[in-house]
Coordinates of C-alpha atoms and ligand atoms in Angstrom, one line a residue:
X1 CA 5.9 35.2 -94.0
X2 CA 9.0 33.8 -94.3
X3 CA 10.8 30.6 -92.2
X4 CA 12.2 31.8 -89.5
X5 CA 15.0 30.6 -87.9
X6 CA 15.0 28.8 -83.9
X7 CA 17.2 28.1 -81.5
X8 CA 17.6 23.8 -81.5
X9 CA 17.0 23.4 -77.6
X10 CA 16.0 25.2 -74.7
X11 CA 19.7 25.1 -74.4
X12 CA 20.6 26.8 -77.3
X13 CA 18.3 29.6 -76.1
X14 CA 20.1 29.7 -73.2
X15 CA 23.5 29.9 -73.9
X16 CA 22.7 32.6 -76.7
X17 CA 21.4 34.7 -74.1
X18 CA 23.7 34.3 -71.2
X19 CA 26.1 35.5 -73.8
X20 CA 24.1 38.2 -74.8
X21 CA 23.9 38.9 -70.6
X22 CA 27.5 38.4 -69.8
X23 CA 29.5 41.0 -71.1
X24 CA 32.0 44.2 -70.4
X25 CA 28.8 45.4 -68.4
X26 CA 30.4 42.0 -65.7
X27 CA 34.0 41.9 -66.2
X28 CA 34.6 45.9 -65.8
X29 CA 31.7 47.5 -64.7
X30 CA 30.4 45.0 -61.9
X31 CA 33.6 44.5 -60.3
X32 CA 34.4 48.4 -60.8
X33 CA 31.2 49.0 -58.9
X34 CA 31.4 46.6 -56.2
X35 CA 34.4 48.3 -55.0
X36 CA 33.1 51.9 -55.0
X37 CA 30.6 50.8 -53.5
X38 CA 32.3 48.9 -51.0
X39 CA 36.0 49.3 -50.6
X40 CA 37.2 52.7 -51.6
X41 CA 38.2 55.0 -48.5
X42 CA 37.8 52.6 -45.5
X43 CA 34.6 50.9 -47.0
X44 CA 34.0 48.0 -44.9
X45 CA 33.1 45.8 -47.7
X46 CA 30.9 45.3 -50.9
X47 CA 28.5 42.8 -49.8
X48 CA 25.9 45.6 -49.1
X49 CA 26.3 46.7 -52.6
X50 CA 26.0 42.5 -53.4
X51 CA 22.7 41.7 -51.9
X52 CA 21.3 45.4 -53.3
X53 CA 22.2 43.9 -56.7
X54 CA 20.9 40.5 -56.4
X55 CA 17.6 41.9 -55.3
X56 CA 17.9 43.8 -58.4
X57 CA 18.0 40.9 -60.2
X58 CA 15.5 39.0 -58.6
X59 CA 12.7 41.5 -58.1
X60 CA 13.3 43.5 -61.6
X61 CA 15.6 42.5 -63.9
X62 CA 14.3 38.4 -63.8
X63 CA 10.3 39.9 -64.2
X64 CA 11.5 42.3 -67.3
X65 CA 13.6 39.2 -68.5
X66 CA 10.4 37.1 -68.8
X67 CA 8.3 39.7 -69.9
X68 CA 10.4 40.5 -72.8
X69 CA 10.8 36.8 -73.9
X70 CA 7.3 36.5 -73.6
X71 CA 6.2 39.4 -75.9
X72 CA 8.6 38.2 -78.3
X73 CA 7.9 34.7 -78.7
X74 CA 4.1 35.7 -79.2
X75 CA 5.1 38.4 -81.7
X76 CA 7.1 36.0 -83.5
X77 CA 9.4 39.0 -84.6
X78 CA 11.8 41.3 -84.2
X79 CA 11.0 44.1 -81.3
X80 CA 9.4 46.6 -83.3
X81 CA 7.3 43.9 -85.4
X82 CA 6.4 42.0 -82.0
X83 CA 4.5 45.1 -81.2
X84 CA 3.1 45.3 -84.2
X85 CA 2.0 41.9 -84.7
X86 CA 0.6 42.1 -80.9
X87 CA -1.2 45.4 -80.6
X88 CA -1.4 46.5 -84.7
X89 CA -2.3 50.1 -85.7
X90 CA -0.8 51.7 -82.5
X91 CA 2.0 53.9 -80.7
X92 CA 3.2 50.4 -78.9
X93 CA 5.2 49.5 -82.3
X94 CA 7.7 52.8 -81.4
X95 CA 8.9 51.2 -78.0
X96 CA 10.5 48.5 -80.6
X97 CA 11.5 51.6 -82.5
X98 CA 13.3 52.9 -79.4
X99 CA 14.9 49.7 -78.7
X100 CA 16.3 48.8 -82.2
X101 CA 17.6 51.9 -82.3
X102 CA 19.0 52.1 -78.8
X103 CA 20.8 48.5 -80.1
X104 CA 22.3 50.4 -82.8
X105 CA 24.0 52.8 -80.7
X106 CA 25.3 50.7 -77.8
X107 CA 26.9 48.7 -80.7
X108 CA 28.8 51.6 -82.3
X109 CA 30.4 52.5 -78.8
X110 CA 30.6 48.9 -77.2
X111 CA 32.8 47.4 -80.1
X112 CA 35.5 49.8 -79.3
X113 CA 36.0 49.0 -76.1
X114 CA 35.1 44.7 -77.2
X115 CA 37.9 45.2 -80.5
X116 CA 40.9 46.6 -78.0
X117 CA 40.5 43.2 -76.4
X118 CA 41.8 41.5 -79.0
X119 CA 44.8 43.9 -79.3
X120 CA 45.1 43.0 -75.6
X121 CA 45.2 39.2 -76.3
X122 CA 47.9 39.8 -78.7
X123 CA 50.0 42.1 -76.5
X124 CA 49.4 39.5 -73.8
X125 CA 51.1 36.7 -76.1
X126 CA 53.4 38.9 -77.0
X127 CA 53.5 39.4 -73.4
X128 CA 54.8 43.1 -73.9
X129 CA 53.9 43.9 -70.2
X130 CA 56.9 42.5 -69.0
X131 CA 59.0 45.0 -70.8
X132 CA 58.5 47.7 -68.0
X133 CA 62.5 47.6 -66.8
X134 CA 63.5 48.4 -70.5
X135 CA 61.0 51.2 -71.3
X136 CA 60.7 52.9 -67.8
X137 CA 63.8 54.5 -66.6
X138 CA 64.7 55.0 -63.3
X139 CA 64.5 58.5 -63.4
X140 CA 61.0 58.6 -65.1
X141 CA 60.2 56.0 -61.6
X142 CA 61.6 58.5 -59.3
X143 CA 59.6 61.4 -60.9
X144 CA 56.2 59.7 -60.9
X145 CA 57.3 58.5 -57.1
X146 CA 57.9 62.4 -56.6
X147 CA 54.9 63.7 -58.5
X148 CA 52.7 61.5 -56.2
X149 CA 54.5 62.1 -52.7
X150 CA 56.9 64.9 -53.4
X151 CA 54.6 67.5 -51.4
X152 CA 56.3 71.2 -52.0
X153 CA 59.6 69.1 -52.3
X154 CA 62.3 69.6 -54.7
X155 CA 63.0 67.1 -57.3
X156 CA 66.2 66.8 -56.6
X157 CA 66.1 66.5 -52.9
X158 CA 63.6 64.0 -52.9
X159 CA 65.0 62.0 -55.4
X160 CA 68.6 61.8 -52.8
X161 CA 66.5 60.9 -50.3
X162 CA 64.6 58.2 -51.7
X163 CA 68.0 57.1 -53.2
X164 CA 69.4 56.7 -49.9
X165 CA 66.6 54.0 -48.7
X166 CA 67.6 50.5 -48.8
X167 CA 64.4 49.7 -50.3
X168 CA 64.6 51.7 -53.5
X169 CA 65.2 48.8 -55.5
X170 CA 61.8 47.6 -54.6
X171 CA 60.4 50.7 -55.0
X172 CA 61.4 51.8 -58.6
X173 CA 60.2 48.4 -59.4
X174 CA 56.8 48.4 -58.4
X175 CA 56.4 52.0 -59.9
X176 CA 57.5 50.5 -63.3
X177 CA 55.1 48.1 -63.1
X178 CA 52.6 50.4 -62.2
X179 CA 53.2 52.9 -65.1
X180 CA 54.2 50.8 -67.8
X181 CA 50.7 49.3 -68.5
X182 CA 49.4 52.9 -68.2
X183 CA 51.7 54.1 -70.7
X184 CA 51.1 51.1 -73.2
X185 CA 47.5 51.8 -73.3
X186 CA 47.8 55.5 -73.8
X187 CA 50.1 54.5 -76.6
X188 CA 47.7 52.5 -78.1
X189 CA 44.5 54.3 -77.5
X190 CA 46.3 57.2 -79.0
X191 CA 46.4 55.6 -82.4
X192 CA 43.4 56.5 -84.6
X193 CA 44.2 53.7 -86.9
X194 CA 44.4 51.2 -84.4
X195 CA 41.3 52.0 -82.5
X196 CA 39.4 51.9 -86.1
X197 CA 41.2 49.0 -87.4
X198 CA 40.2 47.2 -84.4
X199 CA 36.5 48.6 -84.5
X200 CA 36.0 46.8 -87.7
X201 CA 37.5 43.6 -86.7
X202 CA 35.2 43.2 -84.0
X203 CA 31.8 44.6 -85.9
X204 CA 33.5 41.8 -88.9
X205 CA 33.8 39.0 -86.7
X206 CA 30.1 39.8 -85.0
X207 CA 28.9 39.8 -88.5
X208 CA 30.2 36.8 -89.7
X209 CA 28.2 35.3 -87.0
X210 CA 25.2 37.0 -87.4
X211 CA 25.4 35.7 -90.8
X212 CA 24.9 32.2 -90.3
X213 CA 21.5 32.8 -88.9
X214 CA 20.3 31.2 -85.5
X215 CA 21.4 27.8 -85.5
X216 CA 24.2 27.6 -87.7
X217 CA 26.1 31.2 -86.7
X218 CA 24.5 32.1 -83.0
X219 CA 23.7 29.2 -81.4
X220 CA 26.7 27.1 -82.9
X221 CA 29.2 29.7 -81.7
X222 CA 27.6 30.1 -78.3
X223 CA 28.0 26.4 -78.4
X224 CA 31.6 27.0 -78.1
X225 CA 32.2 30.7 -76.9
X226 CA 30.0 30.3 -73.6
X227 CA 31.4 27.1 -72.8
X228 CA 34.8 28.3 -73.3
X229 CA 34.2 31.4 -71.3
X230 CA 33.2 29.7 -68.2
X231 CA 36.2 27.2 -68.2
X232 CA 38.6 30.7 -68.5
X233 CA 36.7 32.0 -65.2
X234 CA 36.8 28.7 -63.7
X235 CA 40.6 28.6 -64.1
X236 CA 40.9 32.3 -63.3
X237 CA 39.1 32.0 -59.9
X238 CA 40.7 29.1 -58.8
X239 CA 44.4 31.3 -59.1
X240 CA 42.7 33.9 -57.4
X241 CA 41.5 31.4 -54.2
X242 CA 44.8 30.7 -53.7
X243 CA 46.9 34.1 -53.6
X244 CA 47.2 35.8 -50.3
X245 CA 44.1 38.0 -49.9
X246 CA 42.1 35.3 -51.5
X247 CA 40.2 34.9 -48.4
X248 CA 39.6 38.1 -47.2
X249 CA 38.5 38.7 -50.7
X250 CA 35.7 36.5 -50.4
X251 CA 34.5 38.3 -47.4
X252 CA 34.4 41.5 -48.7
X253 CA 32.2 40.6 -51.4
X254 CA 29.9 38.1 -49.7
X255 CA 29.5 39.3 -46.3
X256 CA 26.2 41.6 -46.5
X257 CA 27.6 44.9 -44.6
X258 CA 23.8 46.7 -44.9
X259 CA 25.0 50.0 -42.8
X260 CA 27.2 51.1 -45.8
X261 CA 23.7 50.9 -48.7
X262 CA 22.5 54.3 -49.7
X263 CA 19.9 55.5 -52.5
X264 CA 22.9 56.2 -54.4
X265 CA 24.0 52.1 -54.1
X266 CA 20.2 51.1 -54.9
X267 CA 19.9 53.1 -58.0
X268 CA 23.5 52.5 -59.3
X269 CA 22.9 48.3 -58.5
X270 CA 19.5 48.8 -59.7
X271 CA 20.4 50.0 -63.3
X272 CA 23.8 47.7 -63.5
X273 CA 21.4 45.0 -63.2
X274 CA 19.5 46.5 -66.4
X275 CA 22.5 46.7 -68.1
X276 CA 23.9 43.2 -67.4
X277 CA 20.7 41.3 -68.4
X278 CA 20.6 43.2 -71.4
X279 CA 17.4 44.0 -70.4
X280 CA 15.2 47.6 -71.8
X281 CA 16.2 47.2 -75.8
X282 CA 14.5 44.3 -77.4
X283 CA 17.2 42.0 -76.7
X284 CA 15.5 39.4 -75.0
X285 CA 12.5 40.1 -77.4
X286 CA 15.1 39.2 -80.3
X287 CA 16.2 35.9 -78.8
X288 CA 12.8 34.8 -77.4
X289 CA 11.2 35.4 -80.6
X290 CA 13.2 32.4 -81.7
X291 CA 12.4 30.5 -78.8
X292 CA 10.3 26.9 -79.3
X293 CA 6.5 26.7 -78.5
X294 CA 7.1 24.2 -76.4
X295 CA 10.3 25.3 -74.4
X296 CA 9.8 27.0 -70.8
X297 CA 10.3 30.7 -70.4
X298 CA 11.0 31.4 -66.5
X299 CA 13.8 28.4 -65.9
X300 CA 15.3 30.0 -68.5
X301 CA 15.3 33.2 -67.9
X302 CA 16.3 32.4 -64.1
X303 CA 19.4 30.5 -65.6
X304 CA 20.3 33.1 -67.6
X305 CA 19.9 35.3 -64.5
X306 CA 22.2 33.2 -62.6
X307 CA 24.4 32.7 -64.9
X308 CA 24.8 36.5 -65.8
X309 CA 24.8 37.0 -61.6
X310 CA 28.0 34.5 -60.8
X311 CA 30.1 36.0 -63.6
X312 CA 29.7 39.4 -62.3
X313 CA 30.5 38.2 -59.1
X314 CA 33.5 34.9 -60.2
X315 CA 35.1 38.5 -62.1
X316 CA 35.2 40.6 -58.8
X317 CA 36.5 38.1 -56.6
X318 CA 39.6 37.3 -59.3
X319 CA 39.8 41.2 -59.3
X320 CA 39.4 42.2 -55.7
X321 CA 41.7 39.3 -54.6
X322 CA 44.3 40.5 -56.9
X323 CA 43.9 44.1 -56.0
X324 CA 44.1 43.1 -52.6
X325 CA 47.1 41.1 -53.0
X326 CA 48.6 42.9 -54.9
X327 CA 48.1 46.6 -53.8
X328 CA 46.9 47.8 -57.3
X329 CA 45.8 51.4 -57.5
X330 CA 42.6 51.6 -59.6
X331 CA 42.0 55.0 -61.6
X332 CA 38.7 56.5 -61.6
X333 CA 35.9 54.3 -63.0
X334 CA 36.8 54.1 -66.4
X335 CA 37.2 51.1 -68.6
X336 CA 40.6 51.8 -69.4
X337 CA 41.1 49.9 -65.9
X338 CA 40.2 46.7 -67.5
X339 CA 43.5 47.7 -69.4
X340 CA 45.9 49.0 -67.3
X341 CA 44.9 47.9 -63.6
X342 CA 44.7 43.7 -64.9
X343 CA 47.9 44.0 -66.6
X344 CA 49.5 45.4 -63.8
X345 CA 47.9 42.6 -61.7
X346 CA 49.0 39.9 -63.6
X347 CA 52.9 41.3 -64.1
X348 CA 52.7 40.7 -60.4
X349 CA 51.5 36.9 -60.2
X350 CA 53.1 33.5 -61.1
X351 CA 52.2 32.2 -64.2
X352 CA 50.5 35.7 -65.1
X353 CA 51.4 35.7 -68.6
X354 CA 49.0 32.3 -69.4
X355 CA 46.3 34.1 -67.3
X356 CA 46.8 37.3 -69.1
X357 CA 46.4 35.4 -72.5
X358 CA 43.4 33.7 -71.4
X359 CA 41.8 36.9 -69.5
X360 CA 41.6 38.9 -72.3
X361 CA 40.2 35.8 -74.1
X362 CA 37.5 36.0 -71.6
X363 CA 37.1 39.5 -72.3
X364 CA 36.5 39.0 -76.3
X365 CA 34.0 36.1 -75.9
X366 CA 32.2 38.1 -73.3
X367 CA 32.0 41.0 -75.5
X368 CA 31.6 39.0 -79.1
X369 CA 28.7 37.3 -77.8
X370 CA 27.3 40.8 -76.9
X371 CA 27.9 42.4 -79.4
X372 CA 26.0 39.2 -81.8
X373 CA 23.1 40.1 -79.7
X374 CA 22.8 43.8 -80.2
X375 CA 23.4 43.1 -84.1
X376 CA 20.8 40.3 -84.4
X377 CA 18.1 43.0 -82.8
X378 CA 19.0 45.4 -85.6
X379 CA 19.4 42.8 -88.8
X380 CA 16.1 41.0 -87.6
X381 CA 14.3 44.5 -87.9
X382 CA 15.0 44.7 -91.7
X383 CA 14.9 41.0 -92.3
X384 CA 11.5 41.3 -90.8
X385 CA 10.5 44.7 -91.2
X386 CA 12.0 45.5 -94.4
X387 CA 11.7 42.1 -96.2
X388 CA 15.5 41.8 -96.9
X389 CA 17.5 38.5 -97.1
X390 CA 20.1 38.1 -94.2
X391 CA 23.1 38.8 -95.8
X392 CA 21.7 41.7 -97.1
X393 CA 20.4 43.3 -93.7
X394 CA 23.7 42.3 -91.7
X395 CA 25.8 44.1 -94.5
X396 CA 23.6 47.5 -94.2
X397 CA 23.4 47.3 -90.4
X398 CA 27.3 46.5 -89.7
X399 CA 28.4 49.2 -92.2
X400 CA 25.9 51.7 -90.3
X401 CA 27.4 50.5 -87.0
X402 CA 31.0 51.2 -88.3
X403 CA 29.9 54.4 -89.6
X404 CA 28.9 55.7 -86.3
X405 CA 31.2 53.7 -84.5
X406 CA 34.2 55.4 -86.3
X407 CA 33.8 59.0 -84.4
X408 CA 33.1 57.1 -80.9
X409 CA 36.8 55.4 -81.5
X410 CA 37.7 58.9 -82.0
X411 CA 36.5 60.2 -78.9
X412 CA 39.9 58.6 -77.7
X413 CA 42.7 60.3 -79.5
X414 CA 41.8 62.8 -82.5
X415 CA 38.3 64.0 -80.8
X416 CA 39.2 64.0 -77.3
X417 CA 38.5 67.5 -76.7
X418 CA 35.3 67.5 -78.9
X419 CA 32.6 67.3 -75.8
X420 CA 29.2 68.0 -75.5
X421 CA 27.9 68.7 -72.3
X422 CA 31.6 68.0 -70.9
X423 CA 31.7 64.5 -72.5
X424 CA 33.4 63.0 -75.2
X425 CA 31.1 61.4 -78.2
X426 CA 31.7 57.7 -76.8
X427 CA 30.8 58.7 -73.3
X428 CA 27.6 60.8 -74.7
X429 CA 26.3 58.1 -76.1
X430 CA 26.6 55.5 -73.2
X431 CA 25.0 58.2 -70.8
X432 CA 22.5 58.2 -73.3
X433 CA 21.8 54.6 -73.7
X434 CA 22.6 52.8 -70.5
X435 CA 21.2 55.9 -68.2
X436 CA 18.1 57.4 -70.6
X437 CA 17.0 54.5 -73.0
X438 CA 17.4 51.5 -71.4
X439 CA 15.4 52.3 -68.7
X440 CA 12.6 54.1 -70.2
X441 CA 12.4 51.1 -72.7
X442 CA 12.3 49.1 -69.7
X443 CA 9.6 51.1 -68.3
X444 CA 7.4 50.9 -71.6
X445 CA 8.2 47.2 -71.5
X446 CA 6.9 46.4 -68.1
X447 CA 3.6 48.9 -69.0
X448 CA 2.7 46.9 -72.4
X449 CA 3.2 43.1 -70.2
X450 CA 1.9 44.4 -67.1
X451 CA -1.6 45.9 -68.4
X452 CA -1.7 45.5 -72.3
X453 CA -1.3 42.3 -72.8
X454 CA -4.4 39.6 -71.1
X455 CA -3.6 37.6 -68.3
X456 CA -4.5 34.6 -71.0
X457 CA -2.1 35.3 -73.8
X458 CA 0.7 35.5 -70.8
X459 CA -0.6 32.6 -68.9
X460 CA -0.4 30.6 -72.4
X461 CA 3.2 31.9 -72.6
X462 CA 4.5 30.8 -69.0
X463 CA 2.4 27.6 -68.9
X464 CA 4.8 25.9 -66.6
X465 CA 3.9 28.4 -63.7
X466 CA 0.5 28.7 -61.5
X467 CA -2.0 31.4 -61.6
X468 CA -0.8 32.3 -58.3
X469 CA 3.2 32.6 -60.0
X470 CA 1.8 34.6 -63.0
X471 CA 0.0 36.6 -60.5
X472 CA 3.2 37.6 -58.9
X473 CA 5.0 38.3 -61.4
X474 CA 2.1 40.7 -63.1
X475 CA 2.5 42.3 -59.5
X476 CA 6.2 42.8 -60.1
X477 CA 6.2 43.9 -63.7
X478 CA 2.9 46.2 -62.9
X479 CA 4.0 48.0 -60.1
X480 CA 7.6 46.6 -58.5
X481 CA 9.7 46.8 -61.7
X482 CA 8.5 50.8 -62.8
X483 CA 8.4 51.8 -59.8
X484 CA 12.0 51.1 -59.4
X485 CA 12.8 51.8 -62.4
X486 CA 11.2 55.4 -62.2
X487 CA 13.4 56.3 -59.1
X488 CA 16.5 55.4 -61.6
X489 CA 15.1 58.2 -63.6
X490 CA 14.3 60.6 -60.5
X491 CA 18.0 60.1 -59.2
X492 CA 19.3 60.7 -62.5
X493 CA 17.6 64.2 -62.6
X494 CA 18.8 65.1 -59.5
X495 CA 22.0 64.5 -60.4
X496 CA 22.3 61.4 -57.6
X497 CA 24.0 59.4 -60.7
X498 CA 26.4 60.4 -63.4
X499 CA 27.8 58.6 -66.8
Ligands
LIG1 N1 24.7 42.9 -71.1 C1 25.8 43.3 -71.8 C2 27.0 43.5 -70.8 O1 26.8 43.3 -69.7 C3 25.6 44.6 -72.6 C4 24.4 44.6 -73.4 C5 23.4 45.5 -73.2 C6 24.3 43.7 -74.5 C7 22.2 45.5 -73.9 C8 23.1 43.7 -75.2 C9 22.1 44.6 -74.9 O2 28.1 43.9 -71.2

């Protein structure tokens, strides 16, 4: 077999996979979440929707995070090989099957979303936001004031009325500055060429990385990116401690409300938390396959757990304080709020157009170091599998990406109205992914730790724990983790959770 690469330090390994860990899945989705959950139509707070998820974390996502390191630094290979070399001549190879291919897919759709970030960077030092008073009219104010509170009213006679009140000034203003990030991003998301152009930067720059290999290309930029990520959310929080609702911010994320947790809140925290850890694909199998001998598997993991944990959380307080503060309307649960709602925040707030800049900096590492992740898992397949050199492998799986990726960009301008069962391509393939394969490769996962493998090739594996800590987590990845991870599934069928 060939040299493969490892990471340089139990660091290294780390890093690489908090990055992997921390991506749109924490700035959007997380935050988006915690206030559904928590603060939508008199919700009394999110910290029931908190503890639900950090429970998540702890009893399943932290055991499936260990178990896939494990199986992969014993296979020694990518997650389909792992298998192989672990249990040869049987069906176990196709839950790596399942997961490479599941890699694939999140990776055509998830680079859209990562490459507009860079647009947004550029907008944001271009700092185009603040051109809502020349693009908005006042007329075009009143109307959407109308449209919104107009009620059976004529245009016209609302419009005098409103014109009469002393604060009408204030008014149009803070309707501009509502609509005018709206109308930027349906500008942009509008433009086929754009979102493509885009699409291929980011699948370019995650294959430039890829390229290097692990030392040189993955863990040398998630040397720099992850570092350079948390200073951004260190900066970020401390602006958002200091604006008015900062307080009352903290509160409603921290203080554990339980009265307000459902089944719906445990299976919607519950399958977050498989999303955020990357978990369910071969991820963690990728990375811990280049994990040292010697290096220990569950502090890491539980770093990376924690780590993954407090940027989801620094990224709803600096979005829940600013809502609060600020009086933002979100719309719907859609992504496009990462690009419309912060905007709109940061037009509002001194020195927003630095923090702009640097947020949708945070947004691009976030999502670049995903996205290395999800590539590495399908390049390592046919480095492995197939026998092909590097360059080789990242050059065939990139172009494939791009291929597919290419209709899901789509999905946002020339194939809007091109849905199967009432979704668009992009969102077809998310449902399919983060609500059908993840967990079931999650499940699989758990069954081939839990009972295939012995309690001696694990026990080699996690060397720095007790029989009695092995024992435990057996008990969780046995039993706990599908369990949990079934009811997902059950909720999804009755329609308790949609995309
Ligand atoms: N964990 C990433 C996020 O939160 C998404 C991801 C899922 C990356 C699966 C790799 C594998 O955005």
């Amino acid at each position: 077999m060939k040299e493969r690469g490892q990471w340089g330090s139990r660091l290294a390994f780390v890093l690489a996979a908090s990055g992997s860990a921390v991506g749109l899945g924490n700035l959007w989705k997380f935050p988006y979440l915690a206030w559904r959950f928590g603060m939508s139509e008199g919700g009394t707070g999110a910290g029931g929707f908190v503890f639900v998820y950090l429970l998540s974390v702890l009893l399943v996502g932290l055991p499936v995070m260990v178990a896939e390191i494990v199986i992969g630094r014993l296979g020694r290979r990518n997650p389909v090989g792992s298998f192989e070399v672990l249990r040869p001549k049987t069906k176990w190879k196709y839950v790596g099957v399942l997961g490479v291919v599941t890699g694939f897919l999140i990776m055509s759709y998830y680079c859209v979303v990562a490459g507009w970030s860079i647009e947004y960077v550029a907008k944001s030092i271009a700092w185009e936001f603040g051109g809502y008073d020349t693009f908005i009219t006042d007329k075009e104010a009143l109307q959407h004031v109308w449209e919104k509170e107009g009620k059976g009213e004529s245009f016209e006679a609302f419009a005098s009325k409103l014109q009469a009140k002393q604060d009408l000034e204030t008014i149009l203003r803070e309707t501009k500055l509502q609509i005018f990030p709206e109308r930027l991003f349906q500008d942009f998301i509008s433009s086929p060429a754009k979102l493509v152009f885009y699409l291929f930067v980011l699948i370019a720059l995650t294959a430039l990385v890829v390229l290097g290999g692990i030392k040189k290309g993955i863990e040398r930029w998630n040397k720099i990116l992850m570092p350079a990520l948390l200073l951004i959310m260190l900066i970020l929080v401390a602006r958002a401690v200091t604006l008015p609702k900062g307080g009352q911010a903290l509160e409603a994320l921290l203080y554990p409300d339980l009265s307000s947790v459902g089944f719906d809140t445990v299976l919607w925290a519950l399958g977050q938390a498989f999303f955020s850890l990357s978990l369910g694909m071969g991820a963690m199998v990728t990375y811990g396959s280049y994990m040292r001998r010697e290096d220990k598997i569950t502090p890491s993991a539980l770093m990376v757990s924690l780590v993954d944990t407090l940027i989801a959380l620094c990224a709803s307080f600096v979005i829940f304080s600013s809502i609060m503060s600020y009086n933002i309307q979100l719309k719907g649960g859609g992504i496009g709020n990462l690009f419309t709602a912060i905007p709109a925040i940061f037009i509002h707030m001194p020195m927003g157009r630095a923090l702009c800049i640097l947020f949708y900096f945070l947004v691009a590492f976030a999502a670049l170091t995903s996205t290395v992740s999800l590539l590495e898992v399908v390049a390592s397949y046919f480095i492995d599998q197939r026998g092909m050199d590097r360059r080789k492998s990242v050059i065939l799986s990139s172009t494939g990406i791009f291929v597919l990726g290419v209709p899901c960009a789509l999905s946002f301008n020339l194939l809007k109205d091109v849905t199967f069962f009432s979704k668009t391509f992009f969102d077809l393939l998310d449902f399919l992914c983060a609500n059908i394969a993840l967990p079931l490769g999650g499940i699989f996962l758990c069954i081939f730790a839990g009972f295939v493998l012995k309690h001696e090739e694990v026990k080699k594996e996690l060397f720095e724990l007790s029989s009695g800590a092995v024992l435990v987590w057996r008990f969780l990845v046995r039993f706990v983790a599908p369990a949990a991870i079934f009811c997902v599934f059950l909720g999804l069928i009755m329609g308790r959770i949609s995309a």
